[in-house]
PDB file of C-alpha atoms in Angstrom:
ATOM      1  CA  UNK A 129      -0.928  -9.216  -3.802  1.00 88.00           C
ATOM      2  CA  UNK A 130      -2.112  -6.907  -1.026  1.00 90.00           C
ATOM      3  CA  UNK A 131       1.481  -6.715   0.234  1.00 91.00           C
ATOM      4  CA  UNK A 132       2.538  -5.787  -3.304  1.00 90.00           C
ATOM      5  CA  UNK A 133      -0.103  -3.055  -3.552  1.00 90.00           C
ATOM      6  CA  UNK A 134       1.066  -1.335  -0.366  1.00 93.00           C
ATOM      7  CA  UNK A 135       4.689  -1.764  -1.440  1.00 92.00           C
ATOM      8  CA  UNK A 136       3.766  -0.143  -4.749  1.00 90.00           C
ATOM      9  CA  UNK A 137       2.478   2.803  -2.725  1.00 91.00           C
ATOM     10  CA  UNK A 138       5.890   3.021  -1.047  1.00 93.00           C
ATOM     11  CA  UNK A 139       7.455   2.922  -4.512  1.00 89.00           C
ATOM     12  CA  UNK A 140       5.425   5.870  -5.820  1.00 90.00           C
ATOM     13  CA  UNK A 141       6.423   8.287  -3.070  1.00 91.00           C
ATOM     14  CA  UNK A 142      10.021   7.096  -2.919  1.00 90.00           C
ATOM     15  CA  UNK A 143      10.465   7.584  -6.648  1.00 85.00           C
ATOM     16  CA  UNK A 144       9.448  11.259  -6.534  1.00 87.00           C
ATOM     17  CA  UNK A 145      10.523  12.506  -3.112  1.00 86.00           C
ATOM     18  CA  UNK A 146      12.927   9.806  -1.844  1.00 86.00           C
ATOM     19  CA  UNK A 147      10.634   9.436   1.155  1.00 89.00           C
ATOM     20  CA  UNK A 148       8.416   6.566   2.255  1.00 90.00           C
ATOM     21  CA  UNK A 149       4.957   7.103   3.668  1.00 92.00           C
ATOM     22  CA  UNK A 150       5.117   4.838   6.714  1.00 94.00           C
ATOM     23  CA  UNK A 151       1.470   5.582   7.492  1.00 95.00           C
ATOM     24  CA  UNK A 152       0.285   3.532   4.486  1.00 95.00           C
ATOM     25  CA  UNK A 153      -0.612   0.537   6.656  1.00 94.00           C
ATOM     26  CA  UNK A 154      -3.053   2.634   8.675  1.00 96.00           C
ATOM     27  CA  UNK A 155      -4.283   4.382   5.522  1.00 97.00           C
ATOM     28  CA  UNK A 156      -5.158   0.881   4.283  1.00 96.00           C
ATOM     29  CA  UNK A 157      -7.078   0.419   7.535  1.00 96.00           C
ATOM     30  CA  UNK A 158      -8.928   3.675   6.863  1.00 96.00           C
ATOM     31  CA  UNK A 159     -10.018   2.287   3.493  1.00 96.00           C
ATOM     32  CA  UNK A 160     -11.469  -0.784   5.180  1.00 96.00           C
ATOM     33  CA  UNK A 161     -13.272   1.298   7.818  1.00 96.00           C
ATOM     34  CA  UNK A 162     -14.704   3.799   5.306  1.00 96.00           C
ATOM     35  CA  UNK A 163     -15.843   1.003   2.990  1.00 96.00           C
ATOM     36  CA  UNK A 164     -17.422  -0.892   5.877  1.00 96.00           C
ATOM     37  CA  UNK A 165     -19.207   2.207   7.228  1.00 95.00           C
ATOM     38  CA  UNK A 166     -20.759   2.914   3.824  1.00 95.00           C
ATOM     39  CA  UNK A 167     -21.813  -0.693   3.212  1.00 95.00           C
ATOM     40  CA  UNK A 168     -22.638  -2.384   6.536  1.00 95.00           C
ATOM     41  CA  UNK A 169     -24.590  -1.413   9.651  1.00 93.00           C
ATOM     42  CA  UNK A 170     -21.986  -1.581  12.438  1.00 90.00           C
ATOM     43  CA  UNK A 171     -24.556  -2.347  15.148  1.00 88.00           C
ATOM     44  CA  UNK A 172     -26.411  -5.192  13.419  1.00 89.00           C
ATOM     45  CA  UNK A 173     -23.911  -6.425  10.809  1.00 87.00           C
ATOM     46  CA  UNK A 174     -26.643  -6.191   8.159  1.00 91.00           C
ATOM     47  CA  UNK A 175     -26.042  -4.636   4.748  1.00 92.00           C
ATOM     48  CA  UNK A 176     -27.298  -1.077   4.343  1.00 93.00           C
ATOM     49  CA  UNK A 177     -28.713  -1.882   0.916  1.00 91.00           C
ATOM     50  CA  UNK A 178     -26.398   0.613  -0.778  1.00 92.00           C
ATOM     51  CA  UNK A 179     -24.779  -0.303  -4.143  1.00 93.00           C
ATOM     52  CA  UNK A 180     -21.145  -1.339  -3.708  1.00 93.00           C
ATOM     53  CA  UNK A 181     -20.059   1.493  -6.006  1.00 95.00           C
ATOM     54  CA  UNK A 182     -20.780   3.914  -3.107  1.00 95.00           C
ATOM     55  CA  UNK A 183     -18.110   2.498  -0.738  1.00 95.00           C
ATOM     56  CA  UNK A 184     -15.713   2.310  -3.697  1.00 95.00           C
ATOM     57  CA  UNK A 185     -16.173   6.030  -4.393  1.00 97.00           C
ATOM     58  CA  UNK A 186     -15.939   6.828  -0.676  1.00 96.00           C
ATOM     59  CA  UNK A 187     -12.672   4.904  -0.369  1.00 97.00           C
ATOM     60  CA  UNK A 188     -11.186   6.665  -3.412  1.00 96.00           C
ATOM     61  CA  UNK A 189     -12.105  10.093  -2.032  1.00 97.00           C
ATOM     62  CA  UNK A 190     -10.671   9.196   1.381  1.00 97.00           C
ATOM     63  CA  UNK A 191      -7.390   8.107  -0.227  1.00 96.00           C
ATOM     64  CA  UNK A 192      -7.015  11.308  -2.228  1.00 97.00           C
ATOM     65  CA  UNK A 193      -7.742  13.543   0.791  1.00 97.00           C
ATOM     66  CA  UNK A 194      -5.481  11.653   3.207  1.00 97.00           C
ATOM     67  CA  UNK A 195      -2.640  11.418   0.678  1.00 96.00           C
ATOM     68  CA  UNK A 196      -2.741  15.155   0.031  1.00 96.00           C
ATOM     69  CA  UNK A 197      -2.894  15.807   3.787  1.00 96.00           C
ATOM     70  CA  UNK A 198       0.098  13.576   4.573  1.00 96.00           C
ATOM     71  CA  UNK A 199       2.201  15.412   2.015  1.00 94.00           C
ATOM     72  CA  UNK A 200       1.091  18.926   2.970  1.00 94.00           C
ATOM     73  CA  UNK A 201       1.161  18.624   6.760  1.00 93.00           C
ATOM     74  CA  UNK A 202       3.777  15.916   7.394  1.00 93.00           C
ATOM     75  CA  UNK A 203       6.223  15.380   4.542  1.00 92.00           C
ATOM     76  CA  UNK A 204       6.516  18.829   2.958  1.00 91.00           C
ATOM     77  CA  UNK A 205       7.352  20.638   6.231  1.00 90.00           C
ATOM     78  CA  UNK A 206       9.797  17.847   7.117  1.00 88.00           C
ATOM     79  CA  UNK A 207      11.646  18.147   3.797  1.00 83.00           C
ATOM     80  CA  UNK A 208      12.030  21.896   4.320  1.00 84.00           C
ATOM     81  CA  UNK A 209      14.036  21.124   7.464  1.00 82.00           C
ATOM     82  CA  UNK A 210      16.609  19.283   5.322  1.00 73.00           C
ATOM     83  CA  UNK A 211      16.611  16.397   7.797  1.00 73.00           C
ATOM     84  CA  UNK A 212      16.985  12.789   6.691  1.00 69.00           C
ATOM     85  CA  UNK A 213      14.813  11.447   9.492  1.00 79.00           C
ATOM     86  CA  UNK A 214      12.095  13.989  10.261  1.00 90.00           C
ATOM     87  CA  UNK A 215       9.784  12.693   7.518  1.00 90.00           C
ATOM     88  CA  UNK A 216      10.074   9.169   8.940  1.00 91.00           C
ATOM     89  CA  UNK A 217       8.809  10.312  12.324  1.00 92.00           C
ATOM     90  CA  UNK A 218       6.175  12.556  10.720  1.00 94.00           C
ATOM     91  CA  UNK A 219       4.625   9.787   8.606  1.00 95.00           C
ATOM     92  CA  UNK A 220       4.759   7.338  11.523  1.00 94.00           C
ATOM     93  CA  UNK A 221       2.971   9.967  13.625  1.00 95.00           C
ATOM     94  CA  UNK A 222       0.246  10.327  10.980  1.00 95.00           C
ATOM     95  CA  UNK A 223      -0.308   6.564  11.108  1.00 95.00           C
ATOM     96  CA  UNK A 224      -0.628   6.623  14.899  1.00 95.00           C
ATOM     97  CA  UNK A 225      -3.049   9.561  14.729  1.00 96.00           C
ATOM     98  CA  UNK A 226      -5.209   7.736  12.164  1.00 96.00           C
ATOM     99  CA  UNK A 227      -5.276   4.560  14.256  1.00 96.00           C
ATOM    100  CA  UNK A 228      -6.108   6.355  17.505  1.00 96.00           C
ATOM    101  CA  UNK A 229      -8.673   8.536  15.763  1.00 96.00           C
ATOM    102  CA  UNK A 230     -10.504   5.500  14.377  1.00 96.00           C
ATOM    103  CA  UNK A 231     -10.414   3.833  17.795  1.00 95.00           C
ATOM    104  CA  UNK A 232     -11.911   6.899  19.471  1.00 95.00           C
ATOM    105  CA  UNK A 233     -14.436   7.960  16.824  1.00 93.00           C
ATOM    106  CA  UNK A 234     -15.426   4.599  15.346  1.00 93.00           C
ATOM    107  CA  UNK A 235     -14.635   1.511  17.442  1.00 90.00           C
ATOM    108  CA  UNK A 236     -11.907  -0.636  18.943  1.00 91.00           C
ATOM    109  CA  UNK A 237     -13.721  -3.844  17.977  1.00 91.00           C
ATOM    110  CA  UNK A 238     -13.439  -6.241  15.031  1.00 93.00           C
ATOM    111  CA  UNK A 239     -16.220  -6.410  12.435  1.00 95.00           C
ATOM    112  CA  UNK A 240     -16.987  -8.868   9.649  1.00 93.00           C
ATOM    113  CA  UNK A 241     -17.143  -7.307   6.181  1.00 94.00           C
ATOM    114  CA  UNK A 242     -19.374  -9.423   3.878  1.00 92.00           C
ATOM    115  CA  UNK A 243     -17.831  -9.786   0.438  1.00 91.00           C
ATOM    116  CA  UNK A 244     -20.022  -8.484  -2.413  1.00 90.00           C
ATOM    117  CA  UNK A 245     -19.010 -11.654  -4.292  1.00 90.00           C
ATOM    118  CA  UNK A 246     -20.203 -13.954  -1.504  1.00 87.00           C
ATOM    119  CA  UNK A 247     -18.361 -15.755   1.272  1.00 84.00           C
ATOM    120  CA  UNK A 248     -18.551 -19.287  -0.169  1.00 88.00           C
ATOM    121  CA  UNK A 249     -15.321 -20.639  -1.711  1.00 88.00           C
ATOM    122  CA  UNK A 250     -15.105 -22.011  -5.232  1.00 89.00           C
ATOM    123  CA  UNK A 251     -14.295 -25.729  -4.874  1.00 88.00           C
ATOM    124  CA  UNK A 252     -12.233 -27.800  -7.309  1.00 84.00           C
ATOM    125  CA  UNK A 253     -12.297 -31.568  -7.846  1.00 79.00           C
ATOM    126  CA  UNK A 254      -9.327 -32.172  -5.537  1.00 78.00           C
ATOM    127  CA  UNK A 255     -11.047 -30.363  -2.678  1.00 78.00           C
ATOM    128  CA  UNK A 256      -8.980 -27.180  -2.958  1.00 83.00           C
ATOM    129  CA  UNK A 257     -11.020 -24.024  -2.493  1.00 86.00           C
ATOM    130  CA  UNK A 258     -10.486 -20.358  -3.268  1.00 90.00           C
ATOM    131  CA  UNK A 259     -12.668 -17.409  -2.332  1.00 90.00           C
ATOM    132  CA  UNK A 260     -13.968 -15.189  -5.166  1.00 93.00           C
ATOM    133  CA  UNK A 261     -12.628 -12.208  -3.213  1.00 93.00           C
ATOM    134  CA  UNK A 262      -9.110 -13.647  -3.453  1.00 92.00           C
ATOM    135  CA  UNK A 263      -9.424 -13.880  -7.236  1.00 92.00           C
ATOM    136  CA  UNK A 264     -10.695 -10.291  -7.306  1.00 94.00           C
ATOM    137  CA  UNK A 265      -7.713  -9.110  -5.246  1.00 93.00           C
ATOM    138  CA  UNK A 266      -5.246 -10.707  -7.676  1.00 91.00           C
ATOM    139  CA  UNK A 267      -6.983  -9.242 -10.739  1.00 93.00           C
ATOM    140  CA  UNK A 268      -7.402  -5.735  -9.312  1.00 93.00           C
ATOM    141  CA  UNK A 269      -3.833  -5.661  -7.970  1.00 90.00           C
ATOM    142  CA  UNK A 270      -2.355  -6.528 -11.362  1.00 89.00           C
ATOM    143  CA  UNK A 271      -4.643  -4.019 -13.106  1.00 92.00           C
ATOM    144  CA  UNK A 272      -3.624  -1.249 -10.695  1.00 91.00           C
ATOM    145  CA  UNK A 273       0.109  -1.894 -11.089  1.00 86.00           C
ATOM    146  CA  UNK A 274      -0.127  -2.190 -14.879  1.00 87.00           C
ATOM    147  CA  UNK A 275      -2.433   0.846 -15.059  1.00 89.00           C
ATOM    148  CA  UNK A 276      -0.091   3.044 -13.019  1.00 86.00           C
ATOM    149  CA  UNK A 277       2.915   1.920 -15.074  1.00 83.00           C
ATOM    150  CA  UNK A 278       1.057   2.775 -18.302  1.00 87.00           C
ATOM    151  CA  UNK A 279       0.012   6.101 -16.761  1.00 86.00           C
ATOM    152  CA  UNK A 280       3.650   6.906 -15.950  1.00 82.00           C
ATOM    153  CA  UNK A 281       4.869   6.033 -19.439  1.00 83.00           C
ATOM    154  CA  UNK A 282       2.068   7.282 -21.688  1.00 85.00           C
ATOM    155  CA  UNK A 283       0.594  10.412 -20.073  1.00 85.00           C
ATOM    156  CA  UNK A 284       2.042  13.883 -19.565  1.00 85.00           C
ATOM    157  CA  UNK A 285       1.514  13.711 -15.797  1.00 81.00           C
ATOM    158  CA  UNK A 286       3.116  10.264 -15.688  1.00 82.00           C
ATOM    159  CA  UNK A 287       6.150  11.520 -17.587  1.00 85.00           C
ATOM    160  CA  UNK A 288       6.351  14.422 -15.156  1.00 85.00           C
ATOM    161  CA  UNK A 289       6.490  11.898 -12.299  1.00 82.00           C
ATOM    162  CA  UNK A 290       9.318  10.060 -14.061  1.00 82.00           C
ATOM    163  CA  UNK A 291      11.178  13.321 -14.674  1.00 86.00           C
ATOM    164  CA  UNK A 292      10.947  14.320 -11.007  1.00 85.00           C
ATOM    165  CA  UNK A 293      12.034  10.794 -10.087  1.00 80.00           C
ATOM    166  CA  UNK A 294      15.176  11.108 -12.204  1.00 78.00           C
ATOM    167  CA  UNK A 295      16.199  14.616 -11.141  1.00 79.00           C
ATOM    168  CA  UNK A 296      13.935  16.953  -9.170  1.00 78.00           C
ATOM    169  CA  UNK A 297      16.028  20.086  -9.695  1.00 78.00           C
ATOM    170  CA  UNK A 298      16.369  19.620 -13.440  1.00 83.00           C
ATOM    171  CA  UNK A 299      12.654  18.842 -13.736  1.00 83.00           C
ATOM    172  CA  UNK A 300      11.875  22.124 -11.954  1.00 82.00           C
ATOM    173  CA  UNK A 301      14.161  24.039 -14.325  1.00 80.00           C
ATOM    174  CA  UNK A 302      12.242  22.491 -17.244  1.00 83.00           C
ATOM    175  CA  UNK A 303       8.978  23.937 -15.888  1.00 84.00           C
ATOM    176  CA  UNK A 304       7.606  20.831 -14.146  1.00 85.00           C
ATOM    177  CA  UNK A 305       5.822  21.765 -10.885  1.00 87.00           C
ATOM    178  CA  UNK A 306       7.864  19.611  -8.518  1.00 86.00           C
ATOM    179  CA  UNK A 307       5.676  19.977  -5.435  1.00 87.00           C
ATOM    180  CA  UNK A 308       2.475  19.230  -7.371  1.00 89.00           C
ATOM    181  CA  UNK A 309       3.994  16.056  -8.830  1.00 89.00           C
ATOM    182  CA  UNK A 310       5.190  14.890  -5.402  1.00 90.00           C
ATOM    183  CA  UNK A 311       1.776  15.611  -3.904  1.00 93.00           C
ATOM    184  CA  UNK A 312       0.160  13.690  -6.771  1.00 91.00           C
ATOM    185  CA  UNK A 313       2.355  10.677  -5.980  1.00 91.00           C
ATOM    186  CA  UNK A 314       1.271  10.788  -2.316  1.00 95.00           C
ATOM    187  CA  UNK A 315      -2.391  11.045  -3.311  1.00 95.00           C
ATOM    188  CA  UNK A 316      -2.003   8.122  -5.721  1.00 93.00           C
ATOM    189  CA  UNK A 317      -0.154   5.919  -3.215  1.00 94.00           C
ATOM    190  CA  UNK A 318      -2.703   6.615  -0.458  1.00 96.00           C
ATOM    191  CA  UNK A 319      -5.590   5.876  -2.834  1.00 96.00           C
ATOM    192  CA  UNK A 320      -4.002   2.551  -3.772  1.00 95.00           C
ATOM    193  CA  UNK A 321      -3.669   1.762  -0.043  1.00 95.00           C
ATOM    194  CA  UNK A 322      -7.335   2.552   0.697  1.00 96.00           C
ATOM    195  CA  UNK A 323      -8.400   0.392  -2.256  1.00 96.00           C
ATOM    196  CA  UNK A 324      -6.205  -2.407  -0.857  1.00 95.00           C
ATOM    197  CA  UNK A 325      -8.010  -1.981   2.474  1.00 95.00           C
ATOM    198  CA  UNK A 326     -11.385  -2.352   0.791  1.00 96.00           C
ATOM    199  CA  UNK A 327     -10.173  -5.442  -1.071  1.00 95.00           C
ATOM    200  CA  UNK A 328      -8.686  -7.235   1.933  1.00 95.00           C
ATOM    201  CA  UNK A 329     -11.450  -6.308   4.408  1.00 94.00           C
ATOM    202  CA  UNK A 330     -13.759  -9.235   3.449  1.00 93.00           C
ATOM    203  CA  UNK A 331     -10.898 -11.677   4.130  1.00 91.00           C
ATOM    204  CA  UNK A 332     -10.095 -10.217   7.541  1.00 88.00           C
ATOM    205  CA  UNK A 333     -11.987  -8.449  10.264  1.00 89.00           C
ATOM    206  CA  UNK A 334     -12.238  -4.687   9.905  1.00 95.00           C
ATOM    207  CA  UNK A 335     -10.564  -3.027  12.876  1.00 94.00           C
ATOM    208  CA  UNK A 336      -8.365  -0.076  13.776  1.00 94.00           C
ATOM    209  CA  UNK A 337      -5.318  -2.374  13.886  1.00 93.00           C
ATOM    210  CA  UNK A 338      -5.903  -4.294  10.643  1.00 94.00           C
ATOM    211  CA  UNK A 339      -3.248  -2.393   8.687  1.00 93.00           C
ATOM    212  CA  UNK A 340      -0.312  -2.452  11.098  1.00 91.00           C
ATOM    213  CA  UNK A 341       1.121  -5.870  10.207  1.00 90.00           C
ATOM    214  CA  UNK A 342       0.264  -5.443   6.519  1.00 92.00           C
ATOM    215  CA  UNK A 343       2.232  -2.196   6.363  1.00 92.00           C
ATOM    216  CA  UNK A 344       5.311  -3.773   7.964  1.00 90.00           C
ATOM    217  CA  UNK A 345       5.210  -6.812   5.690  1.00 91.00           C
ATOM    218  CA  UNK A 346       4.724  -4.607   2.637  1.00 92.00           C
ATOM    219  CA  UNK A 347       7.899  -2.740   3.526  1.00 91.00           C
ATOM    220  CA  UNK A 348       9.706  -6.088   3.640  1.00 90.00           C
ATOM    221  CA  UNK A 349       8.253  -6.854   0.192  1.00 91.00           C
ATOM    222  CA  UNK A 350       9.529  -3.498  -1.100  1.00 90.00           C
ATOM    223  CA  UNK A 351      13.048  -4.322   0.079  1.00 89.00           C
ATOM    224  CA  UNK A 352      12.946  -7.896  -1.265  1.00 89.00           C
ATOM    225  CA  UNK A 353      11.579  -6.976  -4.705  1.00 88.00           C
ATOM    226  CA  UNK A 354      13.367  -3.662  -5.113  1.00 86.00           C
ATOM    227  CA  UNK A 355      11.857  -0.397  -3.938  1.00 84.00           C
ATOM    228  CA  UNK A 356      12.031   1.205  -7.392  1.00 77.00           C
ATOM    229  CA  UNK A 357      10.819  -1.807  -9.415  1.00 76.00           C
ATOM    230  CA  UNK A 358       7.071  -2.123 -10.060  1.00 75.00           C
ATOM    231  CA  UNK A 359       7.229  -5.697 -11.356  1.00 76.00           C
ATOM    232  CA  UNK A 360       9.723  -6.608  -8.631  1.00 84.00           C
ATOM    233  CA  UNK A 361       7.186  -5.595  -5.987  1.00 88.00           C
ATOM    234  CA  UNK A 362       4.609  -8.005  -7.432  1.00 86.00           C
ATOM    235  CA  UNK A 363       7.164 -10.812  -7.356  1.00 88.00           C
ATOM    236  CA  UNK A 364       8.269  -9.847  -3.843  1.00 89.00           C
ATOM    237  CA  UNK A 365       4.651  -9.908  -2.647  1.00 90.00           C
ATOM    238  CA  UNK A 366       4.126 -13.358  -4.131  1.00 88.00           C
ATOM    239  CA  UNK A 367       7.357 -14.646  -2.579  1.00 88.00           C
ATOM    240  CA  UNK A 368       6.442 -13.439   0.901  1.00 89.00           C
ATOM    241  CA  UNK A 369       2.823 -14.602   0.642  1.00 89.00           C
ATOM    242  CA  UNK A 370       3.765 -18.067  -0.639  1.00 89.00           C
ATOM    243  CA  UNK A 371       6.445 -18.445   2.057  1.00 88.00           C
ATOM    244  CA  UNK A 372       3.858 -17.618   4.713  1.00 88.00           C
ATOM    245  CA  UNK A 373       1.292 -20.001   3.245  1.00 87.00           C
ATOM    246  CA  UNK A 374       3.689 -22.932   2.928  1.00 88.00           C
ATOM    247  CA  UNK A 375       5.087 -22.397   6.423  1.00 89.00           C
ATOM    248  CA  UNK A 376       1.615 -22.212   7.972  1.00 86.00           C
ATOM    249  CA  UNK A 377       0.460 -25.282   6.049  1.00 85.00           C
ATOM    250  CA  UNK A 378       3.442 -27.579   6.510  1.00 87.00           C
ATOM    251  CA  UNK A 379       5.117 -26.403   9.726  1.00 87.00           C
ATOM    252  CA  UNK A 380       2.974 -24.193  11.968  1.00 83.00           C
ATOM    253  CA  UNK A 381       0.983 -20.999  11.664  1.00 80.00           C
ATOM    254  CA  UNK A 382       3.023 -19.699  14.589  1.00 81.00           C
ATOM    255  CA  UNK A 383       6.141 -19.635  12.403  1.00 83.00           C
ATOM    256  CA  UNK A 384       4.621 -18.269   9.201  1.00 83.00           C
ATOM    257  CA  UNK A 385       6.166 -14.799   9.713  1.00 81.00           C
ATOM    258  CA  UNK A 386       9.695 -16.196  10.002  1.00 84.00           C
ATOM    259  CA  UNK A 387      10.700 -17.270   6.434  1.00 80.00           C
ATOM    260  CA  UNK A 388       9.800 -13.955   4.841  1.00 78.00           C
ATOM    261  CA  UNK A 389      11.942 -11.954   7.239  1.00 81.00           C
ATOM    262  CA  UNK A 390      14.797 -14.449   6.978  1.00 86.00           C
ATOM    263  CA  UNK A 391      14.607 -13.912   3.216  1.00 85.00           C
ATOM    264  CA  UNK A 392      14.601 -10.151   3.826  1.00 85.00           C
ATOM    265  CA  UNK A 393      17.855 -10.382   5.790  1.00 88.00           C
ATOM    266  CA  UNK A 394      19.449 -12.571   3.096  1.00 89.00           C
ATOM    267  CA  UNK A 395      18.442 -10.146   0.325  1.00 87.00           C
ATOM    268  CA  UNK A 396      19.804  -7.168   2.278  1.00 87.00           C
ATOM    269  CA  UNK A 397      23.121  -8.970   2.775  1.00 89.00           C
ATOM    270  CA  UNK A 398      23.509 -10.253  -0.795  1.00 88.00           C
ATOM    271  CA  UNK A 399      21.609  -7.745  -2.945  1.00 86.00           C
ATOM    272  CA  UNK A 400      20.832  -4.580  -0.961  1.00 82.00           C
ATOM    273  CA  UNK A 401      18.959  -2.977  -3.884  1.00 82.00           C
ATOM    274  CA  UNK A 402      16.454  -5.857  -3.967  1.00 84.00           C
ATOM    275  CA  UNK A 403      16.058  -8.774  -6.350  1.00 82.00           C
ATOM    276  CA  UNK A 404      14.956  -6.476  -9.188  1.00 80.00           C
ATOM    277  CA  UNK A 405      16.543  -3.227  -7.999  1.00 69.00           C
ATOM    278  CA  UNK A 406      19.153  -1.358  -9.987  1.00 64.00           C
ATOM    279  CA  UNK A 407      22.336   0.255  -8.784  1.00 61.00           C
ATOM    280  CA  UNK A 408      22.658   3.981  -9.393  1.00 56.00           C
ATOM    281  CA  UNK A 409      25.879   5.921  -9.723  1.00 49.00           C
ATOM    282  CA  UNK A 410      26.110   9.537  -8.608  1.00 47.00           C
ATOM    283  CA  UNK A 411      28.902  11.968  -9.369  1.00 45.00           C
ATOM    284  CA  UNK A 412      29.863  14.058  -6.360  1.00 40.00           C
TER     285      UNK A 412
END
């Protein structure tokens, strides 16, 4: 579900600007670091005694600011150059800057983030266990995806996003502020990524490199499910996550990355638009 959340962030920016924010993995990391810093004492590992709503608010603010910054200073200048590749390098550069900045200003170490729901798994009669944090991730991920889809279909700003997604030039002629809508999509996608970082942090160690692999796998999920399909991204995330879990459990944890990327290659060869993607026809 975390893969799906980051992939959904890719979807939001691609739908409005036809660009992908390749720094989302490290923006996720920033969410984990900000949440940790507002909740846990880095030196002792003890809780600061602050209500968990404080790191939540801090993570949301960080996502909005970083998303707006990525668009204004990386993507918008790149799009003005009319280059198909400049924005790729620009967003990758932002990710590297974020990672190096956290390493220099915060730490290069790994830190345990105590879950506010506790670190003891819920056990069933057959011995299977699941952490409360994992249940929370699934619930919040579905709520975010459903909420954003409702926002896009039922609100004036959401309809503006859809209009820009369909045809940016026509939307501008109809009075829709194209640049504001694109910036809003970047802010929303970055905020979703920082929330994903806060959600996954208790299941991993918080570190400057925690988002790198997640960002790459989320891009694979976006391709498998269909970059422009919200529900397809959820399914793609589940497919990749289940493949990894089954491979690690029945073969070896050393091979758990392999099935997902084999599936990615197969999908690209057979259905390049993704399992739930749609073909589009353009008159030229």
